PDB file of C-alpha atoms and ligand atoms in Angstrom:
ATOM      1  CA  UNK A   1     -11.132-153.680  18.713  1.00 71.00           C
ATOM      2  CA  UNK A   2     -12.206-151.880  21.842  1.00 84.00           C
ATOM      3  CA  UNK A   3      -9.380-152.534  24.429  1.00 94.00           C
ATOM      4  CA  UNK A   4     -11.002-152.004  27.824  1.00 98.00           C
ATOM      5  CA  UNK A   5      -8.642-152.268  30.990  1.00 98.00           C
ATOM      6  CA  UNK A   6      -8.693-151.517  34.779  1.00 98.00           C
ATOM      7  CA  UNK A   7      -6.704-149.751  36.993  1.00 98.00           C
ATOM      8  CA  UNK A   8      -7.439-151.482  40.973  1.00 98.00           C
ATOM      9  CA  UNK A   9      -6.467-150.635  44.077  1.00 98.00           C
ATOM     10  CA  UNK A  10      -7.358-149.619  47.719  1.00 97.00           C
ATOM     11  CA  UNK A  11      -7.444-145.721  46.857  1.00 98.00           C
ATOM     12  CA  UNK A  12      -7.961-144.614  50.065  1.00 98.00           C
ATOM     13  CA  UNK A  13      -7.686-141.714  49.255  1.00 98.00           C
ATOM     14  CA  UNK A  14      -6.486-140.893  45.531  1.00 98.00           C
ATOM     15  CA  UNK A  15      -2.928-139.686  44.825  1.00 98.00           C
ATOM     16  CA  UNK A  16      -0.888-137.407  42.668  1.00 98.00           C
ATOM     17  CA  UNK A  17       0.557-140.575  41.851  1.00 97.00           C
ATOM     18  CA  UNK A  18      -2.497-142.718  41.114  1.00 98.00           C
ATOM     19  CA  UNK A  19      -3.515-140.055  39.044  1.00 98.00           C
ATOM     20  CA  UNK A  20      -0.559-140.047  36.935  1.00 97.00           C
ATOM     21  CA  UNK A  21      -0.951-143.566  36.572  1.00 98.00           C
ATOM     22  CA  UNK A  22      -4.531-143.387  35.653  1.00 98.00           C
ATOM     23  CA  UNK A  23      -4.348-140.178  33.141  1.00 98.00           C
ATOM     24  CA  UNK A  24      -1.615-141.812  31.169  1.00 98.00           C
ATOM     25  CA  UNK A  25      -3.166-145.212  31.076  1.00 98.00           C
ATOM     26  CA  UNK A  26      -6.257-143.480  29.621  1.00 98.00           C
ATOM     27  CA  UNK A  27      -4.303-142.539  27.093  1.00 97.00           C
ATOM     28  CA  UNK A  28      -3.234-146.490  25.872  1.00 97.00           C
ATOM     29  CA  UNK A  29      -6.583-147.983  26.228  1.00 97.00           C
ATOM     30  CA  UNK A  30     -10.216-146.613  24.662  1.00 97.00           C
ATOM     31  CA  UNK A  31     -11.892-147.394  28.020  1.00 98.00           C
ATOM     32  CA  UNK A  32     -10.183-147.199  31.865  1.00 98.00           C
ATOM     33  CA  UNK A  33     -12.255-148.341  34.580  1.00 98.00           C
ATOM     34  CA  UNK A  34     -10.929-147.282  38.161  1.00 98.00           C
ATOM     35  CA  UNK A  35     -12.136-150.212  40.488  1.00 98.00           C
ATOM     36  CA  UNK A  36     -12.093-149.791  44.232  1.00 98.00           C
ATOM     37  CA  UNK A  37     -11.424-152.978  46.265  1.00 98.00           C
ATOM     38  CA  UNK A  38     -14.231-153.445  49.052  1.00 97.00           C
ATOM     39  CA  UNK A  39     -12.179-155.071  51.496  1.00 93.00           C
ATOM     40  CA  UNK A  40     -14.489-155.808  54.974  1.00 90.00           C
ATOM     41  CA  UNK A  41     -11.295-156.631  56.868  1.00 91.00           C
ATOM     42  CA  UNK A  42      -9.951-153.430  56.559  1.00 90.00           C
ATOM     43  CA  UNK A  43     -11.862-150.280  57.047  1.00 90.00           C
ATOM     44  CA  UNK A  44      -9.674-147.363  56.022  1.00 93.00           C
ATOM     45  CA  UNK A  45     -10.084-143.762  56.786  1.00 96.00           C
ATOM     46  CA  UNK A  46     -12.769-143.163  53.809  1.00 97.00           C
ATOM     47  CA  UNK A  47     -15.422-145.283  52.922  1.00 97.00           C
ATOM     48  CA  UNK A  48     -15.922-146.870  49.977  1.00 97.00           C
ATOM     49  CA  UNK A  49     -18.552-144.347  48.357  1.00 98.00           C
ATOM     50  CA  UNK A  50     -16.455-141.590  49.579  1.00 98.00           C
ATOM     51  CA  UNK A  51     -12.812-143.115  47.723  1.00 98.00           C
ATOM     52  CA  UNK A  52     -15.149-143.407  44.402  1.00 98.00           C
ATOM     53  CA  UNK A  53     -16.328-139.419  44.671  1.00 98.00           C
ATOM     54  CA  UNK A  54     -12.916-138.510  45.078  1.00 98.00           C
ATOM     55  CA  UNK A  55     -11.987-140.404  42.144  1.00 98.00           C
ATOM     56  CA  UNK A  56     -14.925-139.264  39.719  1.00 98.00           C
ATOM     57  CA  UNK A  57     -14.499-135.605  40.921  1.00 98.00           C
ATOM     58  CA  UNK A  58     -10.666-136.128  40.296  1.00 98.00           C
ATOM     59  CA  UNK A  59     -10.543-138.159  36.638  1.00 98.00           C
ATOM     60  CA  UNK A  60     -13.888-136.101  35.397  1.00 97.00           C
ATOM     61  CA  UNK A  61     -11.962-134.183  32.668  1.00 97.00           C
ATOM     62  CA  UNK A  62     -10.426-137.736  31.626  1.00 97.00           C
ATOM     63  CA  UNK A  63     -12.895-139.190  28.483  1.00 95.00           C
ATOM     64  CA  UNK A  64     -13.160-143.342  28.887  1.00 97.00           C
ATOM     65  CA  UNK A  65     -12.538-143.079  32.658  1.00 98.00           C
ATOM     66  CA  UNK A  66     -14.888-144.738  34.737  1.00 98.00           C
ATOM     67  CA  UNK A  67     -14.741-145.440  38.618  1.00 98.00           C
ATOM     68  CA  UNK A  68     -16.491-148.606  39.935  1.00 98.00           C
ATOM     69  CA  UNK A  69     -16.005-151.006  43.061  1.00 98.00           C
ATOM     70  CA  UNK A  70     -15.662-154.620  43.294  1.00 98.00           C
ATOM     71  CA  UNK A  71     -15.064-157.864  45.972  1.00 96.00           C
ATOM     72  CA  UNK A  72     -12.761-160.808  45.969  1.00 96.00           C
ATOM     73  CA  UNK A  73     -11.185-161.455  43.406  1.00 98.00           C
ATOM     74  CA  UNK A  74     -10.075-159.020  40.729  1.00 98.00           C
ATOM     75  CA  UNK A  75      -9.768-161.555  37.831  1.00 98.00           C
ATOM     76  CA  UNK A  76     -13.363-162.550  38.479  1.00 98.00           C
ATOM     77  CA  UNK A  77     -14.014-159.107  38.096  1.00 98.00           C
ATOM     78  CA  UNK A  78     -11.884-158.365  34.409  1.00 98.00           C
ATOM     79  CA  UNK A  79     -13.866-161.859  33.544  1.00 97.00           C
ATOM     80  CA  UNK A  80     -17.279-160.568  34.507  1.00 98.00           C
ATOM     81  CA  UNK A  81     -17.223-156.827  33.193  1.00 98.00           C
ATOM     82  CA  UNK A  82     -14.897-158.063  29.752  1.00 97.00           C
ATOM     83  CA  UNK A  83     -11.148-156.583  31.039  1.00 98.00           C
ATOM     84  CA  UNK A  84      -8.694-157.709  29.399  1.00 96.00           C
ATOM     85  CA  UNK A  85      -5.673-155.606  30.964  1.00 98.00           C
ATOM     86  CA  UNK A  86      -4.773-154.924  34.731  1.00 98.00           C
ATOM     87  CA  UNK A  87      -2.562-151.470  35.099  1.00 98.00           C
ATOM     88  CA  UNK A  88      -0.083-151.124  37.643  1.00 98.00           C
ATOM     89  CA  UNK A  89       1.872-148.591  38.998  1.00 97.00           C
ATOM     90  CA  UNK A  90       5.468-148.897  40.230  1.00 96.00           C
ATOM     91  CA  UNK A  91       6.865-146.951  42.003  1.00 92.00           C
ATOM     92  CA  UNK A  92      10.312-148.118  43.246  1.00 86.00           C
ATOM     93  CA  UNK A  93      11.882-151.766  43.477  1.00 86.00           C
ATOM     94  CA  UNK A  94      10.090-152.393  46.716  1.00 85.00           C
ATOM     95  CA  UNK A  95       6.878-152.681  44.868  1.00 91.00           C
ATOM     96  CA  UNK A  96       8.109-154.721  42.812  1.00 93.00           C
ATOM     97  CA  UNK A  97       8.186-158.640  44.098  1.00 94.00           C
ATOM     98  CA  UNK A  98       4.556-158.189  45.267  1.00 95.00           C
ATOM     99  CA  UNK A  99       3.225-156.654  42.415  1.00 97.00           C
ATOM    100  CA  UNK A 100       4.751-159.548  40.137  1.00 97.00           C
ATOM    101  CA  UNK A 101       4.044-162.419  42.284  1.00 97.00           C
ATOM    102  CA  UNK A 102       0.487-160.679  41.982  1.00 98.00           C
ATOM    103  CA  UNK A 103       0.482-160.651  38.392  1.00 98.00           C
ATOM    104  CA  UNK A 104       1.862-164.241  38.189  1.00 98.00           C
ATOM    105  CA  UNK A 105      -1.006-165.114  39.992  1.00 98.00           C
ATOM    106  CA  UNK A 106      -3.447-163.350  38.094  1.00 98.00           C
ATOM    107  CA  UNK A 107      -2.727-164.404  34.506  1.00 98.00           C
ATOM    108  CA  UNK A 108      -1.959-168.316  36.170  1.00 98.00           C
ATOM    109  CA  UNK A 109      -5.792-167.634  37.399  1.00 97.00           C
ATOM    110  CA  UNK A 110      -7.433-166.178  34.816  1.00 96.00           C
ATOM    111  CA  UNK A 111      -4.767-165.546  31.789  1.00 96.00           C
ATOM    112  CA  UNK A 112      -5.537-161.915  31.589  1.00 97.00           C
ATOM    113  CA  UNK A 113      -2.148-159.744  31.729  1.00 97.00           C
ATOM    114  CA  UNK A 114      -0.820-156.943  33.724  1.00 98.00           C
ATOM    115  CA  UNK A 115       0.924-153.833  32.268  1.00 98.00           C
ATOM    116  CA  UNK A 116       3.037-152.211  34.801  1.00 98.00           C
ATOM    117  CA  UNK A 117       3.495-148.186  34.175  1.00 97.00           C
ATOM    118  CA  UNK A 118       6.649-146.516  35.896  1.00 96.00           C
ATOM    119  CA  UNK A 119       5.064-143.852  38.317  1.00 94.00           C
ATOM    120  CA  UNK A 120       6.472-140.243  37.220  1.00 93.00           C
ATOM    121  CA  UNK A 121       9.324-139.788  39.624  1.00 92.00           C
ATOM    122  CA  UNK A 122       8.285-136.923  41.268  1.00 94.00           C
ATOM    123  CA  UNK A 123       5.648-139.209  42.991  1.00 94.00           C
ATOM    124  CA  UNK A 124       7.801-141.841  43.492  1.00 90.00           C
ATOM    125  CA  UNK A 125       7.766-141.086  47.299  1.00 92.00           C
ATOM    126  CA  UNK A 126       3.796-140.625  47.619  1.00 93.00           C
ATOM    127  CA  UNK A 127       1.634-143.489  48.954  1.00 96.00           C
ATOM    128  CA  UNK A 128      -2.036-142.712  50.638  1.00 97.00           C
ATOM    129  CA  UNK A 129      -0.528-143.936  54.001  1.00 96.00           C
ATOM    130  CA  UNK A 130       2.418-141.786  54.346  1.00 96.00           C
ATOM    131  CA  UNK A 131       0.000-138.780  53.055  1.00 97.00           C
ATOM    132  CA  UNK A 132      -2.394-139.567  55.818  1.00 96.00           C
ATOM    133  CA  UNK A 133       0.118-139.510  58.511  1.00 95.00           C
ATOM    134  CA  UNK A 134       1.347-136.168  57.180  1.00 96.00           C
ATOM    135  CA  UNK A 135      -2.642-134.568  56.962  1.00 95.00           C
ATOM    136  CA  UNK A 136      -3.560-136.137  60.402  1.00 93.00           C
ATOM    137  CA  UNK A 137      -0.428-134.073  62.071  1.00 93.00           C
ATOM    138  CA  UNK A 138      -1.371-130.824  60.170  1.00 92.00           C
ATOM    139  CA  UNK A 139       1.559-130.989  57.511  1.00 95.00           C
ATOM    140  CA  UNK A 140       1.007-129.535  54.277  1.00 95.00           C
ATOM    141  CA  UNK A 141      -0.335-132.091  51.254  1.00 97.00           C
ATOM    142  CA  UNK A 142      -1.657-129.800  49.017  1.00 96.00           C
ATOM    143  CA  UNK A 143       0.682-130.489  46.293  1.00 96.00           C
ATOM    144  CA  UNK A 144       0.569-134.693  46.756  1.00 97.00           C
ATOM    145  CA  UNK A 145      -3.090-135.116  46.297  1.00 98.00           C
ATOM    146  CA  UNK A 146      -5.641-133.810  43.930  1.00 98.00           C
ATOM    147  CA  UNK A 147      -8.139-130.909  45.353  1.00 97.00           C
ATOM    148  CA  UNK A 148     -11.073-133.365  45.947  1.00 98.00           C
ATOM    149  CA  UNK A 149      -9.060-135.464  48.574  1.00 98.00           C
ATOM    150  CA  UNK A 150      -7.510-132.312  49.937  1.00 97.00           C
ATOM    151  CA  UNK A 151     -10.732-130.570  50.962  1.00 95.00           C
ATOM    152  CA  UNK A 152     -11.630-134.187  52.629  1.00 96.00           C
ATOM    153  CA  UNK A 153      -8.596-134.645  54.354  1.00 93.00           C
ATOM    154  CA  UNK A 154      -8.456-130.096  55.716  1.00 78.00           C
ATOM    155  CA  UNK A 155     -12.528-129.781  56.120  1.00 66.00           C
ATOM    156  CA  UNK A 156     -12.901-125.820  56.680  1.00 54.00           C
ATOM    157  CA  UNK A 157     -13.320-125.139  60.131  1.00 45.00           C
ATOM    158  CA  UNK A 158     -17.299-124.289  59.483  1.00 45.00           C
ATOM    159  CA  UNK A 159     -18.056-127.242  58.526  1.00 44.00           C
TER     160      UNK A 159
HETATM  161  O1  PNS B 201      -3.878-150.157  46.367  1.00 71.77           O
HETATM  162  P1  PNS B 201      -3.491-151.545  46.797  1.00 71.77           P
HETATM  163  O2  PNS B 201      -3.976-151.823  48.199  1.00 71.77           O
HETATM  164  O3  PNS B 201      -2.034-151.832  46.616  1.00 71.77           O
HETATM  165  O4  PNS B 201      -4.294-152.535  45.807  1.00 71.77           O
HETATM  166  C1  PNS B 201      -4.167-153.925  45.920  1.00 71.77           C
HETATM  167  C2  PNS B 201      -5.245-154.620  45.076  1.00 71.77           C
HETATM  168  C3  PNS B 201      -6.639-154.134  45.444  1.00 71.77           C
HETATM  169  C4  PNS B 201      -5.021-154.338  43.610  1.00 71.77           C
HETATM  170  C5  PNS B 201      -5.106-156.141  45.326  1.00 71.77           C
HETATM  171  O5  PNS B 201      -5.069-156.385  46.698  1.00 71.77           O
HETATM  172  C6  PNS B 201      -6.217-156.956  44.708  1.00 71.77           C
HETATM  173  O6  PNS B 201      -6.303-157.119  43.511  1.00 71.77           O
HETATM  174  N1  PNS B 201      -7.122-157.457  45.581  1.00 71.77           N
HETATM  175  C7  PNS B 201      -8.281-158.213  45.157  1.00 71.77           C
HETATM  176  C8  PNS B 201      -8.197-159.645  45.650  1.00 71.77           C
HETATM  177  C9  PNS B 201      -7.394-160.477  44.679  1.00 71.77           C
HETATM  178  O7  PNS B 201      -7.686-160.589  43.502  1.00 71.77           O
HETATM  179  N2  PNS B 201      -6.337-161.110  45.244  1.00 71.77           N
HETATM  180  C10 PNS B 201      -5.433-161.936  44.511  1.00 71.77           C
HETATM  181  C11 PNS B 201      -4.331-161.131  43.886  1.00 71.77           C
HETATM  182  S1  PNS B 201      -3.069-162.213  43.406  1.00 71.77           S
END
């Protein structure tokens, strides 16, 4: 049976540590969509088309990985595109009462499950807030995101 599962968030922009989470989720299921939440109350630094580049330029030498967007609810969107498993990353205890009370709510909605994956601990610290406060003040992120969002986040001064 083809086990097809999605991977949601904000993404704005990609991590190292979303891409952890997405290459070894890959890896459990025969097809991984990445879906981008279109959230109209929040802007973000990168629009929506520009998060989903990132992500196709960063997950193109993943097979089964596809990047896609969605509104309101997630379970309506694992009902309409057949998704039967939401991933989650974790990366400390402080994600943790949100991100079950989330996945309460989601299989008390819909009955579809969440699989939470333990980020790899060297990106335990990263989160796309913290690594846009570092880029906006000129530190160095070149090793925290992959080279799609980096060339995004340092344009070359010619361009
Ligand atoms: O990267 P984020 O911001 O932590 O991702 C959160 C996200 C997008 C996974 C979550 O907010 C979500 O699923 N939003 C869609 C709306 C929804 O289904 N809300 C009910 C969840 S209980």
């Amino acid at each position: 049976m083809m086990r097809k599962a999605v991977c949601p968030g904000s993404f704005d922009p990609i991590t190292n540590g979303h891409l952890d989470i997405i290459e070894r989720a890959s890896q459990l299921y025969d097809e991984l969509i990445v879906a981008v939440l279109v959230n109209p109350e929040k802007a973000g630094k990168f629009d929506v088309d520009t998060r989903m580049a990132m992500i196709r330029e960063s997950t193109s030498h993943l097979s089964g990985v596809t990047v896609d967007s969605f509104h309101g609810l997630l379970v309506h969107y694992c009902r309409d595109h057949g998704v039967e498993v939401i991933v989650k990353g974790l990366r400390a205890i402080s994600d943790f009462e949100y991100e079950v009370q989330m996945a309460q709510m989601n299989r008390g909605l819909s009955g579809i499950e969440t699989v939470f994956m333990p980020t790899g601990p060297e990106h335990g610290h990263l989160s796309s807030s913290l690594i846009k406060a570092v880029a906006h003040f000129g530190g160095n992120v070149a090793h925290l995101v992959p080279p799609p969002v980096l060339q995004r986040l340092h344009p070359r001064e010619e361009d």
